Short mmCIF file of C-alpha atoms in Angstrom, two decimals:
data_model
loop_
_atom_site.label_atom_id
_atom_site.label_comp_id
_atom_site.label_asym_id
_atom_site.label_seq_id
_atom_site.Cartn_x
_atom_site.Cartn_y
_atom_site.Cartn_z
CA MET A 1 -42.35 21.57 11.37
CA ARG A 2 -38.54 22.69 11.42
CA ARG A 3 -38.28 21.86 15.13
CA PHE A 4 -39.95 18.47 14.82
CA ALA A 5 -37.84 17.73 11.94
CA ARG A 6 -34.43 18.72 13.82
CA SER A 7 -35.47 16.84 17.14
CA THR A 8 -36.11 13.88 14.77
CA ILE A 9 -32.94 13.95 13.08
CA ARG A 10 -31.25 14.30 16.64
CA ARG A 11 -32.68 11.48 17.69
CA LEU A 12 -31.93 9.54 14.97
CA ALA A 13 -28.23 10.77 14.90
CA ALA A 14 -27.76 9.74 18.35
CA ALA A 15 -29.41 6.33 17.84
CA TRP A 16 -27.07 5.91 14.81
CA PRO A 17 -24.45 3.24 15.73
CA ALA A 18 -20.92 5.09 15.54
CA ALA A 19 -17.88 3.83 13.65
CA PRO A 20 -16.12 1.34 15.56
CA THR A 21 -13.15 3.17 17.55
CA THR A 22 -9.45 2.46 17.21
CA PRO A 23 -8.43 1.14 20.44
CA ALA A 24 -5.91 3.04 22.37
CA ARG A 25 -3.37 0.28 22.29
CA PRO A 26 -3.41 -2.00 19.57
CA GLU A 27 -3.48 -5.69 20.54
CA LEU A 28 -1.30 -8.00 19.30
CA LEU A 29 -2.41 -11.86 19.94
CA LEU A 30 0.08 -14.59 20.48
CA ILE A 31 -0.74 -17.90 19.80
CA ARG A 32 1.13 -20.74 21.52
CA PRO A 33 -0.55 -24.35 21.79
CA ASP A 34 2.33 -26.40 23.08
CA HIS A 35 3.39 -27.53 26.42
CA LEU A 36 5.99 -26.94 29.00
CA GLY A 37 9.31 -26.83 27.35
CA ASP A 38 8.01 -24.98 24.32
CA VAL A 39 6.24 -22.45 26.31
CA LEU A 40 9.48 -21.84 28.48
CA PHE A 41 11.58 -21.36 25.46
CA LEU A 42 9.17 -18.36 24.47
CA LEU A 43 9.72 -16.28 27.72
CA PRO A 44 13.13 -14.53 26.63
CA ALA A 45 11.24 -13.39 23.31
CA LEU A 46 8.51 -11.85 25.49
CA GLU A 47 10.67 -9.55 27.35
CA ARG A 48 12.35 -8.62 23.72
CA LEU A 49 8.68 -8.17 22.25
CA ARG A 50 7.49 -5.83 25.32
CA ARG A 51 10.79 -3.77 24.87
CA ALA A 52 10.17 -3.45 21.19
CA LEU A 53 6.80 -2.41 21.39
CA PRO A 54 5.70 -0.93 24.58
CA GLY A 55 2.49 0.75 23.21
CA PHE A 56 1.03 -2.63 22.38
CA ARG A 57 -1.44 -4.58 24.17
CA VAL A 58 0.01 -8.25 24.35
CA ALA A 59 -2.57 -11.32 24.69
CA LEU A 60 -0.98 -14.61 24.84
CA MET A 61 -3.26 -17.69 23.85
CA VAL A 62 -1.74 -21.00 25.31
CA GLY A 63 -3.37 -24.30 26.36
CA PRO A 64 -4.85 -24.38 29.99
CA TRP A 65 -1.79 -26.87 30.82
CA SER A 66 0.41 -24.07 30.13
CA TYR A 67 -1.14 -21.15 31.89
CA PRO A 68 0.79 -21.69 35.13
CA ILE A 69 4.09 -21.16 33.38
CA VAL A 70 2.91 -17.66 32.04
CA ALA A 71 0.25 -16.80 34.78
CA ARG A 72 2.95 -14.07 35.89
CA ASP A 73 4.82 -13.06 33.21
CA PRO A 74 5.08 -9.09 33.41
CA HIS A 75 5.63 -8.83 29.85
CA VAL A 76 1.89 -10.11 28.81
CA ASP A 77 -1.06 -8.04 29.56
CA GLU A 78 -3.79 -10.71 29.20
CA ILE A 79 -3.68 -14.66 29.05
CA LEU A 80 -6.26 -16.48 27.31
CA THR A 81 -6.63 -20.17 27.52
CA PHE A 82 -8.08 -22.56 24.82
CA PRO A 83 -7.64 -26.52 24.80
CA PHE A 84 -5.90 -26.62 21.30
CA PRO A 85 -7.06 -29.55 19.12
CA GLY A 86 -4.35 -32.04 18.79
CA PHE A 87 -2.46 -30.99 21.93
CA THR A 88 -5.25 -32.27 24.50
CA ARG A 89 -4.54 -35.52 25.43
CA GLU A 90 -8.24 -37.00 24.60
CA GLN A 91 -9.59 -37.59 21.32
CA PRO A 92 -12.68 -35.42 19.99
CA SER A 93 -15.84 -37.67 20.18
CA ASN A 94 -16.71 -36.20 16.61
CA PRO A 95 -14.22 -35.30 13.80
CA PHE A 96 -15.98 -32.06 13.32
CA VAL A 97 -15.32 -30.73 17.08
CA PRO A 98 -12.30 -29.02 16.38
CA TYR A 99 -13.71 -27.09 13.55
CA LEU A 100 -16.70 -25.97 15.52
CA ALA A 101 -14.58 -24.92 17.99
CA LEU A 102 -12.42 -22.59 15.54
CA ARG A 103 -15.60 -21.17 14.38
CA ARG A 104 -16.79 -20.09 18.02
CA LEU A 105 -13.24 -19.14 19.05
CA ALA A 106 -12.67 -16.82 15.70
CA ALA A 107 -16.20 -15.20 16.37
CA HIS A 108 -14.70 -14.42 19.96
CA LEU A 109 -11.31 -12.95 18.61
CA ARG A 110 -13.16 -10.81 15.85
CA ARG A 111 -15.08 -8.99 18.40
CA ARG A 112 -11.57 -8.35 20.17
CA ALA A 113 -10.29 -7.26 16.79
CA PRO A 114 -6.44 -7.65 17.55
CA LEU A 115 -4.28 -5.95 14.86
CA ALA A 116 -2.02 -8.32 14.25
CA ALA A 117 -1.59 -12.51 15.19
CA VAL A 118 1.79 -14.40 15.63
CA ILE A 119 1.54 -18.16 15.29
CA LEU A 120 4.68 -19.26 17.63
CA ARG A 121 4.65 -23.10 16.21
CA ASP A 122 5.84 -23.31 12.81
CA ASP A 123 3.32 -25.87 11.55
CA HIS A 124 0.50 -24.84 13.75
CA TRP A 125 -2.05 -24.50 10.68
CA TRP A 126 -5.07 -24.75 13.18
CA GLY A 127 -3.89 -21.60 14.53
CA ALA A 128 -3.08 -19.86 11.64
CA TRP A 129 -6.58 -20.70 10.16
CA LEU A 130 -7.99 -19.47 13.32
CA ALA A 131 -6.42 -16.06 12.87
CA ARG A 132 -7.39 -15.83 9.46
CA ALA A 133 -10.92 -17.04 10.20
CA ALA A 134 -11.23 -14.04 12.71
CA GLY A 135 -10.15 -11.57 10.50
CA ILE A 136 -7.11 -10.56 12.00
CA PRO A 137 -5.42 -8.43 9.37
CA ILE A 138 -1.71 -8.84 9.89
CA ARG A 139 -0.95 -12.64 10.46
CA ILE A 140 2.80 -13.56 11.10
CA GLY A 141 4.48 -16.89 11.32
CA ALA A 142 7.29 -19.02 10.23
CA ASP A 143 7.54 -19.60 6.32
CA HIS A 144 6.21 -23.38 6.74
CA PRO A 145 4.24 -24.99 4.10
CA ALA A 146 1.63 -25.90 6.82
CA VAL A 147 0.76 -22.34 7.61
CA ARG A 148 1.89 -20.31 4.78
CA PRO A 149 -1.74 -19.98 3.18
CA TYR A 150 -3.06 -18.40 6.14
CA LEU A 151 -0.31 -15.72 6.95
CA THR A 152 0.09 -12.17 5.68
CA HIS A 153 3.74 -12.20 6.69
CA PRO A 154 5.43 -15.47 6.46
CA VAL A 155 8.80 -15.16 8.27
CA ARG A 156 11.83 -16.95 7.14
CA LEU A 157 13.72 -18.43 10.23
CA THR A 158 17.35 -19.30 10.30
CA ARG A 159 18.22 -20.00 13.89
CA SER A 160 18.02 -23.73 15.11
CA HIS A 161 17.54 -23.32 18.96
CA TRP A 162 13.96 -22.66 19.90
CA VAL A 163 14.86 -19.83 21.84
CA GLU A 164 16.61 -18.15 19.37
CA ARG A 165 13.75 -18.82 16.84
CA ASN A 166 10.99 -17.34 18.97
CA CYS A 167 13.38 -14.14 19.38
CA GLU A 168 13.75 -14.33 15.44
CA LEU A 169 10.08 -14.51 14.84
CA LEU A 170 9.21 -11.81 17.37
CA ASP A 171 11.86 -9.44 16.34
CA ALA A 172 10.65 -9.87 13.02
CA THR A 173 7.00 -9.12 14.16
CA ALA A 174 8.17 -5.93 16.24
CA ARG A 175 9.98 -4.18 13.16
CA LEU A 176 6.70 -5.13 11.01
CA LEU A 177 4.56 -3.07 13.51
CA GLY A 178 6.90 -0.53 13.55
CA GLY A 179 9.07 -1.31 16.89
CA ARG A 180 12.82 -1.64 17.37
CA PRO A 181 13.84 -4.93 18.82
CA PRO A 182 16.69 -4.69 21.47
CA ALA A 183 20.04 -4.81 19.62
CA THR A 184 21.37 -7.46 22.33
CA ALA A 185 21.44 -11.00 21.08
CA ALA A 186 18.93 -13.25 22.43
#
């Protein structure tokens, strides 16, 4: 009887789902919905971020229109593309389409389980809402009224040029995640 009980318990234990494992490299998701110029202005900040957080896996989500700009960037581990509502050239046939897309994309991101997300456009409330809906525990972005309700860490940006603002935001992100941004100015 004991042998049967032990055998049954072993089989049950083997079939029992294990607790989720912590990834070897925590993932940082960067969300940038914009077009050519704004994505180009992001590149110096990506280099700084990689130097500050070498142990992180960096995924950059951009619109398909921006993919060629970042496709070979050595400072990003993975490029995700998504046709962000409000940035595509066509209007949705149904006003609920952007929100249904948000729900589907949030479910996908939830399975990836990034540690943190950075909303790289000051007023991109849709992207901030996406990060929150995906259950990403650390959500960082500019301290802007449109995104503030969805962020865990709003960052007050003081610089005026977009290259500097991107560096300022990603430097703050690096510090928050335990990294040290390069001492040199952007």
